[in-house]
mmCIF file of C-alpha atoms in Angstrom:
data_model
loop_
_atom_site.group_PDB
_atom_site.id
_atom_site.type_symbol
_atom_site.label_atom_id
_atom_site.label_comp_id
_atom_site.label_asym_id
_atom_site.label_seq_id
_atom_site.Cartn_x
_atom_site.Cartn_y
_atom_site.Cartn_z
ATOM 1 C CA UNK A 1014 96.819 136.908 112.893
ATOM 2 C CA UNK A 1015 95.668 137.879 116.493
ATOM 3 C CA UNK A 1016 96.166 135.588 119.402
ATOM 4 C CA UNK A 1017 95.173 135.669 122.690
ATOM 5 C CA UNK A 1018 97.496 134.316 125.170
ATOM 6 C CA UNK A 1019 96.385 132.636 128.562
ATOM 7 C CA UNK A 1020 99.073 132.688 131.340
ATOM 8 C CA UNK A 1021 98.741 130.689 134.542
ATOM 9 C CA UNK A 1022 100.007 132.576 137.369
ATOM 10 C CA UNK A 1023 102.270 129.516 138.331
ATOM 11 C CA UNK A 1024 103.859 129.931 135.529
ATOM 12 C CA UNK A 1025 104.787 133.380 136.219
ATOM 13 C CA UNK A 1026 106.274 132.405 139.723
ATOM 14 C CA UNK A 1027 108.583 130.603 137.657
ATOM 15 C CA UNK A 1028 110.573 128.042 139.202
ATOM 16 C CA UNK A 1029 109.413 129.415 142.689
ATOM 17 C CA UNK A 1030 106.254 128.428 144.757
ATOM 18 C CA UNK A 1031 104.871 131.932 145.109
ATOM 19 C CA UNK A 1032 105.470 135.421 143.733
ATOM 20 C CA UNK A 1033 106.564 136.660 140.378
ATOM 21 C CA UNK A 1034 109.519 135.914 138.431
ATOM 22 C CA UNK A 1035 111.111 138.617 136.647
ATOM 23 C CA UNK A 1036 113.591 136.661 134.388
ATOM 24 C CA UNK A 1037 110.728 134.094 133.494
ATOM 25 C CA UNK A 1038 108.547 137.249 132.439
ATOM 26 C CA UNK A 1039 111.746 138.298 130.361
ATOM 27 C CA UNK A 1040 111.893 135.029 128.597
ATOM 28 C CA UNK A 1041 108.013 134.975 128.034
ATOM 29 C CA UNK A 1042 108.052 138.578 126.382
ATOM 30 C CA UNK A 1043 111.048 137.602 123.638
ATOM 31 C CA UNK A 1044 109.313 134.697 122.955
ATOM 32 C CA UNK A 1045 106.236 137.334 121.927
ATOM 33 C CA UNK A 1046 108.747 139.781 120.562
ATOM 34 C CA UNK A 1047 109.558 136.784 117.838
ATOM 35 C CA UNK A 1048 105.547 136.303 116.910
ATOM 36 C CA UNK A 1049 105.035 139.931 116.736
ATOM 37 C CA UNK A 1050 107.848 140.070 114.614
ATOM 38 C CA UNK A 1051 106.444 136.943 112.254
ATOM 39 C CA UNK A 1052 103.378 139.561 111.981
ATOM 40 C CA UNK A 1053 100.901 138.583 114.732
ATOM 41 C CA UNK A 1054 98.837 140.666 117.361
ATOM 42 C CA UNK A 1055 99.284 139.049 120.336
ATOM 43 C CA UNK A 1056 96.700 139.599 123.890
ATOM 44 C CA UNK A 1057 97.800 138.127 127.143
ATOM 45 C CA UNK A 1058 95.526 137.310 129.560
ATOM 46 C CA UNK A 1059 97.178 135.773 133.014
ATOM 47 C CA UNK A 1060 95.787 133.947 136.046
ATOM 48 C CA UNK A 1061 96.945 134.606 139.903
ATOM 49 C CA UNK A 1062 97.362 131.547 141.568
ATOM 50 C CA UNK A 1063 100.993 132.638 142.232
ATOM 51 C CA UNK A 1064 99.505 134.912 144.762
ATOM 52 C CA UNK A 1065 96.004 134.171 145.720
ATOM 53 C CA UNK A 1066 93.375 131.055 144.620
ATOM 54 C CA UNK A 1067 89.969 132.177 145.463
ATOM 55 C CA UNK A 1068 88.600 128.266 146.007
ATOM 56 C CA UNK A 1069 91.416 127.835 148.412
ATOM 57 C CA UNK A 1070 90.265 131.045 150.612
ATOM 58 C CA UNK A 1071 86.320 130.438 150.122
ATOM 59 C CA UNK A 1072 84.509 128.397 152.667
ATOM 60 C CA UNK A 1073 82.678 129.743 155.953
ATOM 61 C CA UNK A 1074 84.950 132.362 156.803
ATOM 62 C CA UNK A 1075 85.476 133.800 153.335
ATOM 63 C CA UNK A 1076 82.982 134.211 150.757
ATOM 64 C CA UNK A 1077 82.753 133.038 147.389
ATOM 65 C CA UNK A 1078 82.275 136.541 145.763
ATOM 66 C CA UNK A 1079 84.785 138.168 148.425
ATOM 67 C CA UNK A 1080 87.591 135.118 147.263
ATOM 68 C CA UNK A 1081 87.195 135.702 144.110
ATOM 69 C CA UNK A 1082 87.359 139.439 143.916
ATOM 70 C CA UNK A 1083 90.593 138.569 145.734
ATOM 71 C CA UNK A 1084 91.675 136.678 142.851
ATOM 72 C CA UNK A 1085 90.829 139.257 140.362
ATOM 73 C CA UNK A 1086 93.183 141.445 142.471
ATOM 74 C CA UNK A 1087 95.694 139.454 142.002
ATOM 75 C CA UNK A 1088 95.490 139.116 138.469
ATOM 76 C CA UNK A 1089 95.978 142.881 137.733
ATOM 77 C CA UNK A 1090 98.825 142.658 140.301
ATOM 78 C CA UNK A 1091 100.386 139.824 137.753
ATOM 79 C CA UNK A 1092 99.119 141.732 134.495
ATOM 80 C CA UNK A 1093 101.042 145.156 135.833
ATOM 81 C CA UNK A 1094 104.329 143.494 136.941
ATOM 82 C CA UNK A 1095 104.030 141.627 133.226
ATOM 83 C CA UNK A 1096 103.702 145.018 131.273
ATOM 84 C CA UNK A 1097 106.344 146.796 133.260
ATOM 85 C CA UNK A 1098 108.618 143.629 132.327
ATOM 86 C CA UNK A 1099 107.774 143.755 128.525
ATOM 87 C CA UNK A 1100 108.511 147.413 128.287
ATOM 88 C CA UNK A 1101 111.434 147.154 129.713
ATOM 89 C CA UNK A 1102 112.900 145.017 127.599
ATOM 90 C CA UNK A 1103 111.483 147.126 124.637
ATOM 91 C CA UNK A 1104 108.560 144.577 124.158
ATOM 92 C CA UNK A 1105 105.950 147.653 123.872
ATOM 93 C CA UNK A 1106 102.607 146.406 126.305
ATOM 94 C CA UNK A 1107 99.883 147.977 127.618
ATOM 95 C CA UNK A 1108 97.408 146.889 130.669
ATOM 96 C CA UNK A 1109 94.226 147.293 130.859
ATOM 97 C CA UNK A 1110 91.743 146.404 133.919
ATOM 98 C CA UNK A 1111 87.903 144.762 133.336
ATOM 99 C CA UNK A 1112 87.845 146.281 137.435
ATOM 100 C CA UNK A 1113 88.137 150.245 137.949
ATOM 101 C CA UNK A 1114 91.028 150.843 139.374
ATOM 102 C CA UNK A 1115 91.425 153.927 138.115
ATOM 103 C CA UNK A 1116 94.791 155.411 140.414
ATOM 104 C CA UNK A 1117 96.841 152.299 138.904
ATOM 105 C CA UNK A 1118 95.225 150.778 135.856
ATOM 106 C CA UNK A 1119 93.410 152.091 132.654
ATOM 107 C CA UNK A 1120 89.891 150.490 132.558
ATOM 108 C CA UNK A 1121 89.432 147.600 129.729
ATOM 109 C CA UNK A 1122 87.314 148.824 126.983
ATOM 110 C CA UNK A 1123 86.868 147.350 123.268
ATOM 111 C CA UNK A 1124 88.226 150.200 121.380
ATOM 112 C CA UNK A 1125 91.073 151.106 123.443
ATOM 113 C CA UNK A 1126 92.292 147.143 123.052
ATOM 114 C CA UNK A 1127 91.996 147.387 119.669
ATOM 115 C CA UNK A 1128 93.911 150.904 119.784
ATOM 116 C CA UNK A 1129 96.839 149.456 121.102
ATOM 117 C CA UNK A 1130 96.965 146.563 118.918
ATOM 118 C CA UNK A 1131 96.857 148.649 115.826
ATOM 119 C CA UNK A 1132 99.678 150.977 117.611
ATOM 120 C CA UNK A 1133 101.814 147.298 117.967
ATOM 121 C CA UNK A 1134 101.456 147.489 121.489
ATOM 122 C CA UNK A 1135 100.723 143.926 123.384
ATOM 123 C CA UNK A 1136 98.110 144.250 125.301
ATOM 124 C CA UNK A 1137 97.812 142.417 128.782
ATOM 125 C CA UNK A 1138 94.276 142.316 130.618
ATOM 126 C CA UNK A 1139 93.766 141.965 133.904
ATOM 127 C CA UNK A 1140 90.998 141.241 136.631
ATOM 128 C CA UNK A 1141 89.518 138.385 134.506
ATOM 129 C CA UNK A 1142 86.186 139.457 134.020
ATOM 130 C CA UNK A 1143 85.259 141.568 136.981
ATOM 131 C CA UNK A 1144 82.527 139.258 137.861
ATOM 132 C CA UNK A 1145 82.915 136.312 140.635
ATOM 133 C CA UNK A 1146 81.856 132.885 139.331
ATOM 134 C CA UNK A 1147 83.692 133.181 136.297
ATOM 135 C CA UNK A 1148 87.451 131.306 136.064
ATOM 136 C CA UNK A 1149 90.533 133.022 134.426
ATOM 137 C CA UNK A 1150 89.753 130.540 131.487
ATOM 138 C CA UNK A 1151 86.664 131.394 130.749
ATOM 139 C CA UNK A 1152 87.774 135.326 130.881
ATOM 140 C CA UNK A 1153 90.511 134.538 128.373
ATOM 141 C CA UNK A 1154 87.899 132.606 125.942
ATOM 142 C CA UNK A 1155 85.273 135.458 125.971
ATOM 143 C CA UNK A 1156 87.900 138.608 125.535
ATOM 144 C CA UNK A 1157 89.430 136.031 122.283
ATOM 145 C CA UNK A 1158 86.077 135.936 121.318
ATOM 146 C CA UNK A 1159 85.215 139.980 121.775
ATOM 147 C CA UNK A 1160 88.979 141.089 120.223
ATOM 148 C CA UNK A 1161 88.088 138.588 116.822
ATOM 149 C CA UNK A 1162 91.357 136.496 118.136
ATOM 150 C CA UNK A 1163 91.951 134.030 115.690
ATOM 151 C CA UNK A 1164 92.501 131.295 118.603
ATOM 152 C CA UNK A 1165 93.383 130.894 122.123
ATOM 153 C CA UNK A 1166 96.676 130.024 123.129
ATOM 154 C CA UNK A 1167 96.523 127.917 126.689
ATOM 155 C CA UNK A 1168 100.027 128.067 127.890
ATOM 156 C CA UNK A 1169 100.682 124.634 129.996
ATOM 157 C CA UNK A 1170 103.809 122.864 131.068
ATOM 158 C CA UNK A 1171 103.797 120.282 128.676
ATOM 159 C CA UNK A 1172 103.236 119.258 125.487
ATOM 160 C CA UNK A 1173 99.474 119.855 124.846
ATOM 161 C CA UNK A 1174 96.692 117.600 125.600
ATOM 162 C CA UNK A 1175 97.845 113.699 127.076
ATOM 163 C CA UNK A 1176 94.959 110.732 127.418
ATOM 164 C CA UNK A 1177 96.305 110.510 130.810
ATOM 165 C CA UNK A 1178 99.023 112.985 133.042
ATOM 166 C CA UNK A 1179 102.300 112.637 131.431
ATOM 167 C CA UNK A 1180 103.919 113.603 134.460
ATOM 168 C CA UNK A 1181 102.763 110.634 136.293
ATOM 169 C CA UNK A 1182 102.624 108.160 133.911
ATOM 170 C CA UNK A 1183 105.311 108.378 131.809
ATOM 171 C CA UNK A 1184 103.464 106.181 129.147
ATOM 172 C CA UNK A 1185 100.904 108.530 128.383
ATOM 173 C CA UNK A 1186 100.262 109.306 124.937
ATOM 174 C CA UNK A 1187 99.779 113.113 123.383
ATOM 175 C CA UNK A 1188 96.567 114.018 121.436
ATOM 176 C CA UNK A 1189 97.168 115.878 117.886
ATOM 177 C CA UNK A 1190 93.903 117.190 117.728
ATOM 178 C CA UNK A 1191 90.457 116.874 119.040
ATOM 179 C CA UNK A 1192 87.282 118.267 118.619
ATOM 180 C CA UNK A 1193 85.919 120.919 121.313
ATOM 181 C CA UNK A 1194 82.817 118.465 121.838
ATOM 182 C CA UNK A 1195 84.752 115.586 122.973
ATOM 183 C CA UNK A 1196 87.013 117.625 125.273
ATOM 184 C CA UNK A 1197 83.633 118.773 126.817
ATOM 185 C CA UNK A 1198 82.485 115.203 127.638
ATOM 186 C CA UNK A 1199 85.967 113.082 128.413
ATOM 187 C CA UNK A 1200 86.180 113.961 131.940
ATOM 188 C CA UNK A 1201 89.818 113.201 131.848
ATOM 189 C CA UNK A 1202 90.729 115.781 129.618
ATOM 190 C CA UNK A 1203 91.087 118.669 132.715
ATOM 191 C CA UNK A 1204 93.474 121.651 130.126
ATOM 192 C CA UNK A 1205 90.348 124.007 130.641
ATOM 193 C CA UNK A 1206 87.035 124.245 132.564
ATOM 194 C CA UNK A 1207 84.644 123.087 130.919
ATOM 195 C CA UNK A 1208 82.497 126.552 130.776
ATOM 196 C CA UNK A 1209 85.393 127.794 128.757
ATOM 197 C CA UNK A 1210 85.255 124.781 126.069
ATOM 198 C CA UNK A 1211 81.852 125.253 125.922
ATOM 199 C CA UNK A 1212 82.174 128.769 125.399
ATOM 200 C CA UNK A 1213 84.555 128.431 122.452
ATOM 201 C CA UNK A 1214 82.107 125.596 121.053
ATOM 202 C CA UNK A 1215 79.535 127.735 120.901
ATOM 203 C CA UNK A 1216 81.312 130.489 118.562
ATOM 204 C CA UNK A 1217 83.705 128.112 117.188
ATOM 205 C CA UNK A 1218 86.578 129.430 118.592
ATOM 206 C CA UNK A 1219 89.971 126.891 117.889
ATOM 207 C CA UNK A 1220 92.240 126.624 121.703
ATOM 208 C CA UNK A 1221 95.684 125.755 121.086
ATOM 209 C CA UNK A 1222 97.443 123.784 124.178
ATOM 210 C CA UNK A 1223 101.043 124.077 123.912
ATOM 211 C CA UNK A 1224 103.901 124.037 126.158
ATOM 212 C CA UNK A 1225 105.432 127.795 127.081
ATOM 213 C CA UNK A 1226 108.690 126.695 128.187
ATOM 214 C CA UNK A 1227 109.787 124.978 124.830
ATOM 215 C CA UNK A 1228 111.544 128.159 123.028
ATOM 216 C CA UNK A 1229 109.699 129.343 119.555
ATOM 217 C CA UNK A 1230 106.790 127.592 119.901
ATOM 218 C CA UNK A 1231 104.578 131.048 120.070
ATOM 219 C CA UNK A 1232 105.872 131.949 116.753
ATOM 220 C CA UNK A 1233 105.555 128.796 115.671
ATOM 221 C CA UNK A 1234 101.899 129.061 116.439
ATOM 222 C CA UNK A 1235 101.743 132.359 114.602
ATOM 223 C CA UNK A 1236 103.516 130.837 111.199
ATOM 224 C CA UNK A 1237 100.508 128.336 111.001
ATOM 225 C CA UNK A 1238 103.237 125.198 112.187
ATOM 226 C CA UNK A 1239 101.417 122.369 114.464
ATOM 227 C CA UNK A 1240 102.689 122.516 117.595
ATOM 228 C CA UNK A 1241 101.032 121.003 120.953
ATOM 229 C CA UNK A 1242 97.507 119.963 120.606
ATOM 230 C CA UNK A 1243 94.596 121.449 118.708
ATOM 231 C CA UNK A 1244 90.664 121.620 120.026
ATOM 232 C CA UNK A 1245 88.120 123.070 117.493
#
């Protein structure tokens, strides 16, 4: 099994408002460790808004295309620190950049993905995809879709998808499963963009929304168990 893994870069900052947290980036790369170990291929793709949101920077003075170049920036910053971390704790990871950056990143390409993958290697790629307009999500939905990733794993903070936010109203109620269609229309359900459901309706492609904090759930995923909320 081969799943691609979408990181906010929140989540990354850990407990902290900004920056990057080595120790959560420790936990996150045993919890891979364990899938890979179960047998599954996993790719990580991660967002930035630990360090810079492009809609927060665009308006008069800033440019749309000019914010979110910033952004993709900031996502190979995030993708870098998290390969560094993995192989360091002998998780073995490889980044890869969809913007030439030559001095400090290899460039993304299909066949050197798959080359690490077949070596074991996780594979972690950065600068979404090195085109403005286009959100982290729907990066991580069209490299699942290019890498034959068996679903997309949309890492949240809690337990998958709620009919209303769980951390406001404490009696909201969790959704099993639902199809990608209706997560399209309900404007309430807010896991994804919806460019990046529609993208995954249009090739079919299952999303997985799970909480990353809750220990094993990654391998979980991987052993076929139901955990969070399914869309397909």
């Amino acid at each position: 099994m081969r799943l691609l893994l979408k990181l906010s870069g929140e989540q990354l900052a850990g407990d902290n408002p900004r920056g990057f947290d080595i120790e959560r980036a420790k936990w996150i790369a045993a919890e891979v460790h364990k899938a890979q170990a179960a047998g599954a291929e996993i790719v990580i793709t991660v967002g930035a808004g630990n360090f810079v949101r492009g809609e927060y920077f665009a308006g008069v003075n800033v440019r749309q295309v000019t914010a979110d170049n910033m952004g993709m920036l900031a996502i190979i910053i995030n993708a870098l620190a998290l390969a560094d971390v993995f192989n360091s704790v002998g998780v073995r990871a490889a980044v890869l950049s969809n913007i030439k950056a030559d001095q400090v990143v290899d460039q993304y390409t299909h066949r050197r993905a798959l080359s690490h993958l077949s070596k074991g290697r996780t594979v972690i790629v950065g600068g979404g995809t090195g085109r403005p307009y286009v959100s982290s999500d729907s990066a991580a939905v069209s490299l699942a879709l290019e890498l034959d990733c068996d679903m997309v794993l949309k890492a949240t903070k809690v337990d998958g998808v709620f009919n209303k936010d769980p951390v406001k109203y404490p009696e909201a109620k969790k959704i099993s499963k639902l199809s990608l269609s209706e997560a399209i229309e309900n404007p309430d359900i807010r896991v994804m963009d919806k460019a990046a459901l529609g993208l995954a309706a249009d090739f079919h492609k299952p999303i997985i929304v799970f909480e990353l904090l809750k220990e094993d759930n990654i391998v979980r995923i991987a052993q076929g168990e139901k955990v969070g909320t399914r869309i397909d």
